[in-house]
mmCIF file of C-alpha atoms in Angstrom:
data_model
loop_
_atom_site.group_PDB
_atom_site.id
_atom_site.type_symbol
_atom_site.label_atom_id
_atom_site.label_comp_id
_atom_site.label_asym_id
_atom_site.label_seq_id
_atom_site.Cartn_x
_atom_site.Cartn_y
_atom_site.Cartn_z
ATOM 1 C CA MET J 1 36.836 16.640 -17.288
ATOM 2 C CA SER J 2 33.897 18.805 -16.218
ATOM 3 C CA GLU J 3 31.550 15.829 -16.555
ATOM 4 C CA GLN J 4 33.742 13.789 -14.174
ATOM 5 C CA LYS J 5 33.666 16.639 -11.659
ATOM 6 C CA ASN J 6 29.883 16.825 -11.886
ATOM 7 C CA ASP J 7 29.586 13.059 -11.379
ATOM 8 C CA SER J 8 31.921 13.236 -8.394
ATOM 9 C CA ARG J 9 29.916 16.047 -6.841
ATOM 10 C CA LEU J 10 26.699 14.113 -7.389
ATOM 11 C CA ILE J 11 28.151 11.024 -5.683
ATOM 12 C CA TRP J 12 29.358 13.039 -2.676
ATOM 13 C CA SER J 13 26.008 14.867 -2.501
ATOM 14 C CA ARG J 14 24.163 11.565 -2.294
ATOM 15 C CA TYR J 15 26.648 10.292 0.281
ATOM 16 C CA TYR J 16 26.207 13.276 2.585
ATOM 17 C CA SER J 17 22.427 13.186 2.156
ATOM 18 C CA ALA J 18 22.444 9.905 4.076
ATOM 19 C CA PHE J 19 23.357 11.894 7.210
ATOM 20 C CA VAL J 20 20.462 14.314 6.799
ATOM 21 C CA PRO J 21 17.102 13.554 8.474
ATOM 22 C CA ALA J 22 14.718 11.829 6.088
ATOM 23 C CA PRO J 23 11.568 13.669 4.947
ATOM 24 C CA ALA J 24 8.646 13.469 7.336
ATOM 25 C CA GLY J 25 6.674 10.275 6.928
ATOM 26 C CA PRO J 26 3.687 9.495 9.144
ATOM 27 C CA GLY J 27 1.710 12.367 10.621
ATOM 28 C CA PHE J 28 1.777 13.440 14.259
ATOM 29 C CA LEU J 29 -1.259 11.331 15.132
ATOM 30 C CA ASP J 30 0.358 8.181 13.703
ATOM 31 C CA ARG J 31 3.531 8.847 15.670
ATOM 32 C CA LEU J 32 1.500 9.371 18.816
ATOM 33 C CA LYS J 33 -0.284 6.073 18.226
ATOM 34 C CA ALA J 34 3.054 4.280 17.745
ATOM 35 C CA ALA J 35 4.435 5.729 20.977
ATOM 36 C CA SER J 36 1.252 4.848 22.866
ATOM 37 C CA GLY J 37 1.311 1.309 21.514
ATOM 38 C CA ALA J 38 4.932 0.827 22.556
ATOM 39 C CA ILE J 39 4.186 2.128 26.050
ATOM 40 C CA GLY J 40 1.263 -0.228 26.453
ATOM 41 C CA GLY J 41 3.075 -3.151 24.843
ATOM 42 C CA ILE J 42 6.150 -2.999 27.068
ATOM 43 C CA ALA J 43 4.108 -2.301 30.204
ATOM 44 C CA ILE J 44 1.663 -5.157 29.646
ATOM 45 C CA THR J 45 4.419 -7.584 28.634
ATOM 46 C CA GLY J 46 6.501 -6.764 31.696
ATOM 47 C CA LEU J 47 3.610 -6.957 34.132
ATOM 48 C CA LEU J 48 2.231 -10.208 32.736
ATOM 49 C CA CYS J 49 5.659 -11.836 32.710
ATOM 50 C CA GLY J 50 6.202 -10.728 36.323
ATOM 51 C CA LEU J 51 2.893 -12.269 37.359
ATOM 52 C CA MET J 52 3.308 -15.455 35.312
ATOM 53 C CA LEU J 53 6.828 -16.166 36.512
ATOM 54 C CA GLY J 54 6.183 -15.357 40.142
ATOM 55 C CA ASN J 55 8.130 -12.103 40.431
ATOM 56 C CA GLY J 56 5.049 -9.986 41.108
ATOM 57 C CA ILE J 57 3.805 -6.708 39.652
ATOM 58 C CA ALA J 58 6.650 -4.737 41.245
ATOM 59 C CA HIS J 59 9.281 -6.778 39.377
ATOM 60 C CA PRO J 60 8.511 -6.919 35.641
ATOM 61 C CA LEU J 61 10.638 -9.496 33.845
ATOM 62 C CA LEU J 62 11.885 -8.045 30.556
ATOM 63 C CA VAL J 63 14.952 -8.427 28.380
ATOM 64 C CA ALA J 64 16.294 -5.109 27.081
ATOM 65 C CA PRO J 65 16.054 -5.845 23.307
ATOM 66 C CA MET J 66 12.259 -5.950 23.669
ATOM 67 C CA GLY J 67 12.444 -2.169 23.387
ATOM 68 C CA ALA J 68 13.922 -2.495 19.902
ATOM 69 C CA SER J 69 11.276 -5.053 18.937
ATOM 70 C CA ALA J 70 8.606 -2.637 20.163
ATOM 71 C CA VAL J 71 9.926 0.055 17.815
ATOM 72 C CA LEU J 72 9.391 -2.217 14.819
ATOM 73 C CA LEU J 73 6.075 -3.661 15.992
ATOM 74 C CA PHE J 74 4.408 -0.345 16.768
ATOM 75 C CA ALA J 75 6.209 2.225 14.589
ATOM 76 C CA VAL J 76 6.699 0.294 11.316
ATOM 77 C CA PRO J 77 4.192 -2.598 11.436
ATOM 78 C CA ALA J 78 4.254 -3.000 7.641
ATOM 79 C CA SER J 79 7.960 -3.891 7.653
ATOM 80 C CA PRO J 80 8.764 -7.515 6.751
ATOM 81 C CA LEU J 81 11.105 -7.465 9.769
ATOM 82 C CA ALA J 82 8.191 -6.672 12.111
ATOM 83 C CA GLN J 83 5.898 -9.579 11.236
ATOM 84 C CA PRO J 84 5.097 -12.205 13.902
ATOM 85 C CA TRP J 85 7.414 -14.944 12.650
ATOM 86 C CA PRO J 86 10.526 -12.749 12.201
ATOM 87 C CA VAL J 87 9.923 -11.175 15.625
ATOM 88 C CA LEU J 88 9.322 -14.395 17.551
ATOM 89 C CA GLY J 89 11.612 -16.649 15.540
ATOM 90 C CA GLY J 90 14.380 -14.064 15.280
ATOM 91 C CA ASN J 91 14.523 -13.389 19.010
ATOM 92 C CA VAL J 92 14.423 -17.054 20.043
ATOM 93 C CA VAL J 93 16.925 -18.230 17.409
ATOM 94 C CA SER J 94 19.297 -15.402 18.310
ATOM 95 C CA ALA J 95 19.063 -16.226 22.002
ATOM 96 C CA LEU J 96 19.880 -19.864 21.279
ATOM 97 C CA ALA J 97 22.849 -18.807 19.128
ATOM 98 C CA GLY J 98 24.133 -16.497 21.872
ATOM 99 C CA ILE J 99 23.838 -19.198 24.535
ATOM 100 C CA ALA J 100 25.635 -21.757 22.366
ATOM 101 C CA VAL J 101 28.503 -19.359 21.644
ATOM 102 C CA ALA J 102 28.769 -18.359 25.322
ATOM 103 C CA LYS J 103 29.121 -22.016 26.303
ATOM 104 C CA LEU J 104 31.822 -22.667 23.698
ATOM 105 C CA ILE J 105 33.894 -19.464 23.728
ATOM 106 C CA PRO J 106 35.237 -18.185 27.077
ATOM 107 C CA ASP J 107 36.676 -14.921 25.722
ATOM 108 C CA PRO J 108 33.831 -12.324 25.918
ATOM 109 C CA THR J 109 35.081 -10.171 23.034
ATOM 110 C CA VAL J 110 35.410 -13.065 20.614
ATOM 111 C CA ALA J 111 32.167 -14.571 21.887
ATOM 112 C CA ALA J 112 30.288 -11.283 21.401
ATOM 113 C CA ALA J 113 31.382 -10.996 17.782
ATOM 114 C CA LEU J 114 30.649 -14.633 16.991
ATOM 115 C CA ALA J 115 27.259 -14.486 18.728
ATOM 116 C CA VAL J 116 26.030 -11.619 16.571
ATOM 117 C CA GLY J 117 27.356 -13.204 13.383
ATOM 118 C CA CYS J 118 25.862 -16.594 14.212
ATOM 119 C CA ALA J 119 22.543 -14.955 15.090
ATOM 120 C CA ILE J 120 22.405 -13.246 11.694
ATOM 121 C CA GLY J 121 23.275 -16.486 9.926
ATOM 122 C CA ALA J 122 20.685 -18.480 11.871
ATOM 123 C CA MET J 123 17.934 -15.876 11.340
ATOM 124 C CA SER J 124 18.694 -15.781 7.625
ATOM 125 C CA LEU J 125 18.588 -19.580 7.463
ATOM 126 C CA PHE J 126 15.201 -19.760 9.175
ATOM 127 C CA ARG J 127 13.876 -16.705 7.284
ATOM 128 C CA CYS J 128 13.202 -14.752 10.459
ATOM 129 C CA LEU J 129 15.582 -11.806 10.189
ATOM 130 C CA HIS J 130 14.815 -9.383 13.033
ATOM 131 C CA PRO J 131 17.369 -6.653 13.962
ATOM 132 C CA PRO J 132 16.787 -6.830 17.746
ATOM 133 C CA GLY J 133 17.855 -10.472 17.528
ATOM 134 C CA GLY J 134 21.448 -9.289 17.232
ATOM 135 C CA ALA J 135 21.028 -7.352 20.463
ATOM 136 C CA ILE J 136 19.621 -10.441 22.189
ATOM 137 C CA ALA J 137 22.589 -12.567 21.095
ATOM 138 C CA LEU J 138 25.031 -9.871 22.219
ATOM 139 C CA SER J 139 23.368 -9.275 25.588
ATOM 140 C CA THR J 140 23.249 -13.031 26.200
ATOM 141 C CA VAL J 141 27.015 -13.305 25.814
ATOM 142 C CA LEU J 142 27.857 -10.118 27.734
ATOM 143 C CA GLY J 143 25.542 -11.142 30.567
ATOM 144 C CA ALA J 144 27.272 -14.492 31.006
ATOM 145 C CA THR J 145 29.767 -13.202 33.576
ATOM 146 C CA HIS J 146 29.051 -16.099 35.943
ATOM 147 C CA GLY J 147 28.804 -18.789 33.295
ATOM 148 C CA ALA J 148 26.672 -19.298 30.216
ATOM 149 C CA PRO J 149 22.927 -19.230 30.830
ATOM 150 C CA SER J 150 20.727 -22.267 30.354
ATOM 151 C CA TYR J 151 19.062 -22.857 27.011
ATOM 152 C CA MET J 152 15.776 -22.252 28.831
ATOM 153 C CA PHE J 153 16.687 -18.552 28.766
ATOM 154 C CA ALA J 154 15.714 -18.554 25.067
ATOM 155 C CA PHE J 155 12.192 -19.592 26.039
ATOM 156 C CA VAL J 156 11.805 -17.944 29.449
ATOM 157 C CA PRO J 157 11.911 -14.991 29.378
ATOM 158 C CA VAL J 158 12.845 -14.308 25.695
ATOM 159 C CA ALA J 159 10.110 -16.329 23.957
ATOM 160 C CA VAL J 160 7.499 -15.408 26.579
ATOM 161 C CA ASN J 161 8.381 -11.697 26.342
ATOM 162 C CA THR J 162 8.255 -11.771 22.559
ATOM 163 C CA ALA J 163 4.998 -13.725 22.298
ATOM 164 C CA LEU J 164 3.206 -11.380 24.706
ATOM 165 C CA LEU J 165 4.558 -8.322 22.897
ATOM 166 C CA VAL J 166 3.360 -9.675 19.525
ATOM 167 C CA ILE J 167 -0.102 -10.445 20.956
ATOM 168 C CA VAL J 168 -0.387 -6.918 22.371
ATOM 169 C CA ALA J 169 0.740 -5.496 18.992
ATOM 170 C CA ILE J 170 -1.921 -7.500 17.132
ATOM 171 C CA LEU J 171 -4.664 -6.314 19.496
ATOM 172 C CA PHE J 172 -3.410 -2.724 19.413
ATOM 173 C CA HIS J 173 -3.300 -2.518 15.628
ATOM 174 C CA ARG J 174 -6.758 -4.084 15.370
ATOM 175 C CA MET J 175 -8.136 -1.342 17.628
ATOM 176 C CA ALA J 176 -6.179 1.334 15.762
ATOM 177 C CA GLY J 177 -7.524 0.127 12.415
ATOM 178 C CA HIS J 178 -4.113 -0.909 11.105
ATOM 179 C CA ASN J 179 -3.295 -3.921 8.961
ATOM 180 C CA TYR J 180 -1.213 -6.208 11.209
ATOM 181 C CA PRO J 181 0.012 -8.863 10.657
ATOM 182 C CA HIS J 182 0.611 -6.971 7.471
ATOM 183 C CA PHE J 183 -0.699 -8.304 4.176
ATOM 184 C CA VAL J 184 -1.596 -6.627 0.908
ATOM 185 C CA PRO J 185 -5.106 -7.591 -0.248
ATOM 186 C CA LYS J 186 -5.495 -7.865 -3.984
ATOM 187 C CA ALA J 187 -7.625 -5.113 -5.452
ATOM 188 C CA PRO J 188 -10.967 -6.579 -6.534
ATOM 189 C CA SER J 189 -11.727 -6.551 -10.242
ATOM 190 C CA ALA J 190 -14.694 -4.455 -11.316
ATOM 191 C CA HIS J 191 -15.858 -7.433 -13.361
ATOM 192 C CA GLY J 192 -15.437 -10.080 -10.668
ATOM 193 C CA THR J 193 -12.563 -11.807 -12.477
ATOM 194 C CA SER J 194 -9.079 -12.698 -11.274
ATOM 195 C CA ASP J 195 -7.410 -10.247 -13.664
ATOM 196 C CA PRO J 196 -6.299 -6.997 -12.025
ATOM 197 C CA ALA J 197 -7.289 -3.631 -13.460
ATOM 198 C CA PRO J 198 -5.298 -2.678 -16.592
ATOM 199 C CA LEU J 199 -3.126 -0.179 -14.751
ATOM 200 C CA LEU J 200 -2.190 -2.811 -12.159
ATOM 201 C CA ARG J 201 -0.929 -5.391 -14.639
ATOM 202 C CA SER J 202 2.519 -3.913 -15.092
ATOM 203 C CA PRO J 203 4.864 -4.236 -13.416
ATOM 204 C CA SER J 204 3.605 -7.491 -11.911
ATOM 205 C CA GLU J 205 4.493 -8.678 -8.419
ATOM 206 C CA GLN J 206 6.862 -11.213 -9.980
ATOM 207 C CA ASP J 207 8.582 -8.397 -11.915
ATOM 208 C CA VAL J 208 9.074 -6.502 -8.668
ATOM 209 C CA GLU J 209 10.420 -9.570 -6.845
ATOM 210 C CA GLU J 210 12.891 -10.276 -9.657
ATOM 211 C CA ALA J 211 14.002 -6.637 -9.645
ATOM 212 C CA LEU J 212 14.549 -6.762 -5.879
ATOM 213 C CA HIS J 213 16.572 -9.948 -6.285
ATOM 214 C CA ALA J 214 18.681 -8.384 -9.056
ATOM 215 C CA TYR J 215 19.201 -5.227 -6.983
ATOM 216 C CA GLY J 216 21.618 -7.184 -4.841
ATOM 217 C CA GLU J 217 20.829 -5.526 -1.511
ATOM 218 C CA THR J 218 18.157 -6.354 1.035
ATOM 219 C CA LEU J 219 15.424 -3.726 1.222
ATOM 220 C CA ASP J 220 13.090 -3.490 4.202
ATOM 221 C CA VAL J 221 9.960 -3.492 2.074
ATOM 222 C CA ASP J 222 7.432 -6.089 0.963
ATOM 223 C CA ALA J 223 7.310 -6.734 -2.791
ATOM 224 C CA ALA J 224 3.526 -6.316 -2.878
ATOM 225 C CA ASP J 225 3.771 -2.973 -1.059
ATOM 226 C CA LEU J 226 6.490 -1.824 -3.441
ATOM 227 C CA GLN J 227 4.317 -2.813 -6.407
ATOM 228 C CA ILE J 228 1.496 -0.596 -5.123
ATOM 229 C CA VAL J 229 3.899 2.321 -4.643
ATOM 230 C CA LEU J 230 5.274 1.873 -8.173
ATOM 231 C CA HIS J 231 1.769 1.816 -9.673
ATOM 232 C CA ASP J 232 0.845 4.972 -7.795
ATOM 233 C CA ALA J 233 4.071 6.683 -8.885
ATOM 234 C CA GLU J 234 3.384 5.762 -12.524
ATOM 235 C CA MET J 235 -0.139 7.122 -12.260
ATOM 236 C CA ARG J 236 1.087 10.363 -10.717
ATOM 237 C CA ALA J 237 3.660 10.722 -13.487
ATOM 238 C CA ALA J 238 0.940 10.233 -16.113
ATOM 239 C CA GLU J 239 -1.282 12.754 -14.356
ATOM 240 C CA ARG J 240 1.576 15.249 -14.331
ATOM 241 C CA VAL J 241 2.390 14.737 -18.022
ATOM 242 C CA HIS J 242 -1.233 15.094 -19.116
ATOM 243 C CA GLY J 243 -2.211 17.578 -16.434
ATOM 244 C CA ARG J 244 -2.554 20.559 -18.802
ATOM 245 C CA MET J 245 -5.020 18.871 -21.156
ATOM 246 C CA THR J 246 -8.657 19.467 -20.181
ATOM 247 C CA CYS J 247 -11.826 17.493 -20.705
ATOM 248 C CA GLY J 248 -13.211 20.261 -22.887
ATOM 249 C CA GLU J 249 -10.433 19.633 -25.421
ATOM 250 C CA ILE J 250 -11.162 15.953 -25.987
ATOM 251 C CA MET J 251 -14.907 15.583 -25.318
ATOM 252 C CA SER J 252 -17.490 14.753 -27.956
ATOM 253 C CA ARG J 253 -19.902 17.672 -28.221
ATOM 254 C CA ASP J 254 -22.660 16.210 -30.416
ATOM 255 C CA VAL J 255 -23.940 13.843 -27.762
ATOM 256 C CA ILE J 256 -26.952 11.576 -28.195
ATOM 257 C CA SER J 257 -29.069 11.498 -25.056
ATOM 258 C CA VAL J 258 -32.489 10.376 -23.798
ATOM 259 C CA ARG J 259 -35.057 11.852 -21.440
ATOM 260 C CA GLU J 260 -35.724 10.206 -18.118
ATOM 261 C CA GLY J 261 -39.400 9.690 -18.969
ATOM 262 C CA GLN J 262 -38.807 7.834 -22.243
ATOM 263 C CA PRO J 263 -39.662 4.126 -22.429
ATOM 264 C CA VAL J 264 -36.761 1.718 -21.861
ATOM 265 C CA ALA J 265 -37.491 0.152 -25.256
ATOM 266 C CA GLU J 266 -36.584 3.430 -26.991
ATOM 267 C CA ALA J 267 -33.266 3.624 -25.144
ATOM 268 C CA ARG J 268 -32.526 -0.001 -26.067
ATOM 269 C CA GLU J 269 -33.257 0.630 -29.724
ATOM 270 C CA LEU J 270 -31.146 3.783 -29.756
ATOM 271 C CA LEU J 271 -28.166 2.007 -28.204
ATOM 272 C CA HIS J 272 -28.480 -0.789 -30.747
ATOM 273 C CA GLN J 273 -28.998 1.366 -33.828
ATOM 274 C CA ARG J 274 -26.231 3.858 -33.034
ATOM 275 C CA ARG J 275 -23.904 1.160 -31.613
ATOM 276 C CA LEU J 276 -23.442 3.151 -28.411
ATOM 277 C CA LEU J 277 -22.172 2.031 -25.037
ATOM 278 C CA SER J 278 -23.800 4.797 -23.022
ATOM 279 C CA LEU J 279 -26.591 7.345 -23.180
ATOM 280 C CA PRO J 280 -26.743 10.361 -20.861
ATOM 281 C CA VAL J 281 -30.186 10.640 -19.247
ATOM 282 C CA LEU J 282 -31.629 14.149 -18.933
ATOM 283 C CA ASP J 283 -34.469 15.384 -16.737
ATOM 284 C CA SER J 284 -37.257 17.692 -17.941
ATOM 285 C CA ALA J 285 -35.046 20.754 -17.524
ATOM 286 C CA GLY J 286 -32.190 19.253 -19.526
ATOM 287 C CA ARG J 287 -29.955 18.511 -16.532
ATOM 288 C CA VAL J 288 -27.998 15.276 -16.393
ATOM 289 C CA HIS J 289 -29.947 12.794 -14.288
ATOM 290 C CA GLY J 290 -28.052 9.563 -14.990
ATOM 291 C CA VAL J 291 -26.592 7.332 -17.649
ATOM 292 C CA VAL J 292 -27.840 4.176 -19.377
ATOM 293 C CA GLY J 293 -25.678 1.467 -20.897
ATOM 294 C CA PRO J 294 -26.152 -2.133 -22.087
ATOM 295 C CA LEU J 295 -25.824 -3.486 -18.550
ATOM 296 C CA ASP J 296 -28.556 -1.168 -17.275
ATOM 297 C CA LEU J 297 -31.012 -2.631 -19.795
ATOM 298 C CA ALA J 298 -31.058 -5.844 -17.755
ATOM 299 C CA ARG J 299 -32.785 -4.045 -14.893
ATOM 300 C CA GLU J 300 -36.535 -4.069 -14.485
ATOM 301 C CA GLY J 301 -38.375 -0.854 -15.276
ATOM 302 C CA GLU J 302 -40.649 0.776 -17.796
ATOM 303 C CA ARG J 303 -39.050 4.219 -17.976
ATOM 304 C CA VAL J 304 -35.424 5.193 -18.442
ATOM 305 C CA ARG J 305 -35.351 6.796 -14.984
ATOM 306 C CA ASP J 306 -36.078 3.380 -13.482
ATOM 307 C CA ILE J 307 -32.922 1.752 -14.834
ATOM 308 C CA ALA J 308 -30.468 4.660 -15.079
ATOM 309 C CA SER J 309 -27.142 4.495 -13.198
ATOM 310 C CA ASP J 310 -25.524 7.359 -11.343
ATOM 311 C CA PRO J 311 -23.327 9.305 -13.781
ATOM 312 C CA TYR J 312 -19.677 10.220 -13.388
ATOM 313 C CA VAL J 313 -19.688 13.929 -14.156
ATOM 314 C CA VAL J 314 -16.829 16.361 -14.774
ATOM 315 C CA HIS J 315 -16.492 19.909 -16.076
ATOM 316 C CA ALA J 316 -14.875 21.196 -19.240
ATOM 317 C CA ASP J 317 -11.909 22.570 -17.292
ATOM 318 C CA THR J 318 -11.303 19.301 -15.423
ATOM 319 C CA PRO J 319 -7.813 17.958 -16.268
ATOM 320 C CA VAL J 320 -7.883 14.831 -18.416
ATOM 321 C CA ALA J 321 -5.452 13.311 -15.912
ATOM 322 C CA ALA J 322 -8.318 13.109 -13.413
ATOM 323 C CA LEU J 323 -10.050 10.574 -15.700
ATOM 324 C CA LEU J 324 -7.179 8.095 -15.788
ATOM 325 C CA ARG J 325 -8.032 6.242 -12.587
ATOM 326 C CA PRO J 326 -11.841 6.033 -12.904
ATOM 327 C CA LEU J 327 -11.952 5.220 -16.630
ATOM 328 C CA THR J 328 -9.176 2.600 -16.559
ATOM 329 C CA GLY J 329 -10.221 0.855 -13.355
ATOM 330 C CA GLY J 330 -13.080 -1.045 -15.000
ATOM 331 C CA GLY J 331 -15.854 0.665 -13.048
ATOM 332 C CA ARG J 332 -16.636 3.480 -15.521
ATOM 333 C CA ARG J 333 -16.919 3.604 -19.287
ATOM 334 C CA GLU J 334 -17.591 7.295 -19.708
ATOM 335 C CA ALA J 335 -17.411 10.716 -18.102
ATOM 336 C CA ILE J 336 -20.233 13.171 -18.760
ATOM 337 C CA VAL J 337 -19.170 16.780 -19.087
ATOM 338 C CA VAL J 338 -21.585 19.282 -17.513
ATOM 339 C CA ASP J 339 -21.625 22.980 -16.674
ATOM 340 C CA ASP J 340 -22.280 24.583 -13.291
ATOM 341 C CA GLU J 341 -26.028 24.038 -13.775
ATOM 342 C CA ARG J 342 -25.433 20.350 -14.543
ATOM 343 C CA MET J 343 -26.499 20.882 -18.151
ATOM 344 C CA LEU J 344 -25.016 18.426 -20.672
ATOM 345 C CA ARG J 345 -21.981 19.790 -22.522
ATOM 346 C CA GLY J 346 -20.145 16.713 -23.774
ATOM 347 C CA LEU J 347 -19.155 13.089 -23.328
ATOM 348 C CA ILE J 348 -15.764 11.396 -22.923
ATOM 349 C CA THR J 349 -15.512 7.647 -23.482
ATOM 350 C CA GLN J 350 -12.617 5.300 -22.782
ATOM 351 C CA THR J 351 -11.797 5.462 -26.492
ATOM 352 C CA ASP J 352 -11.582 9.271 -26.345
ATOM 353 C CA LEU J 353 -9.249 9.051 -23.367
ATOM 354 C CA LEU J 354 -7.045 6.427 -25.031
ATOM 355 C CA ALA J 355 -6.716 8.484 -28.194
ATOM 356 C CA ALA J 356 -5.884 11.659 -26.260
ATOM 357 C CA VAL J 357 -3.221 9.980 -24.144
ATOM 358 C CA ALA J 358 -1.700 8.121 -27.099
ATOM 359 C CA LEU J 359 -1.489 11.188 -29.350
ATOM 360 C CA ARG J 360 0.063 13.395 -26.667
ATOM 361 C CA ALA J 361 2.346 10.869 -25.004
#
C-alpha cells in the first residue's frame, strides 16, 4: 500500500513539475543574440516586403505568425522545426490549407478547427511540420470576413515573408558563429578512417532513431544531436563513477625513458627490444621534454629531440576519469605522470586505463 502511495506521489510530482519554469538553458549573451536577431529579422523582412510590393517603407507587409517563426529561427535554430524547409514549406502549405477550407466551409468556427487540423495533416505529409503554420491557417480563416482570400495569399505575402526571414536568419547565424541550417558534422577519426572513436560507437545514430520511433511521441530534437548528448552523458557518468581513483594509483612507476640527445637508432632499438609503444623523452635535468613512439620514428632526425612529440602530462593526484576522453579518442596512447617540477614519476598507457576501469566498474 505504501509503495502505491509513493508511486502516486511521484506521478503527481512529475505532473506538477511541468508547470514550473525549466532550468536555465542558454546564457544571457545567447538570449540577447536571439532577441537581436528576431528584431533585425522582422524589421528587415517587413521593410523589404513593403518596398517590393509597393507599399513603401512606412507600411511593412507582414503576417502575424512570422513572429512565431522568428522565435524558432533565432532562439532555437537547432530545432528540426526551425530548419529552412519546415519553416518555408510549413507556412506555405498551411496557408494553402487555410484558404481551401475557407472557400469550402462558410461557418468560421468549423472552418477554423478544420483549417488547423488540415494544416497539421498537410505539414506532416510533406515533412515540414512548423508550429506557426497552425497560426497561419487559423488567421487565414478568421481573416476571411469578406470572402476567402485568393490562393496567391499563400505566396504573397506568406511565402515572401518566410523566405526573407529565413535568408536573414541564415546571414545572422553565420555572423554570430552559429550552425544554421543546423547539421551535426561527424567527428573526424584520429586515424583518418570512417570509423568513429570507440566511445562514439554506441549507441549509434540508428539506435537513437529506432529508440525515438519506439518512444511513440514526437520530440523536438534531431537524432544526431541526441546521440551527442547521450555520449556526453555516458562520459560524465563514467567520470563520476571513477572520479575518486587517481593517476598515482594506476601508473607504472618503473618507466623506461630516453634522453633527448640520444641517437634515434637507440630509441628505435629500445622500442623494439622492450616491445614498447612509447618512450618518455627527458632533457638534461631529467624533466619530461616529449614522447617517442613507433610513428615518431618515421620522422627525419638524428637525435631523439628531433622526432619527439609533445607529451600529454598529468599529475599523480589527477583523477583517472580525466584520462577517459584523451586516451580513448584515438589521439593519445599514453599519459606521462610528472611532479610540479615536470620530473618523470610514472606512465599510464591505454592498457593501464582499461584494466583500472574494468576492475573497478
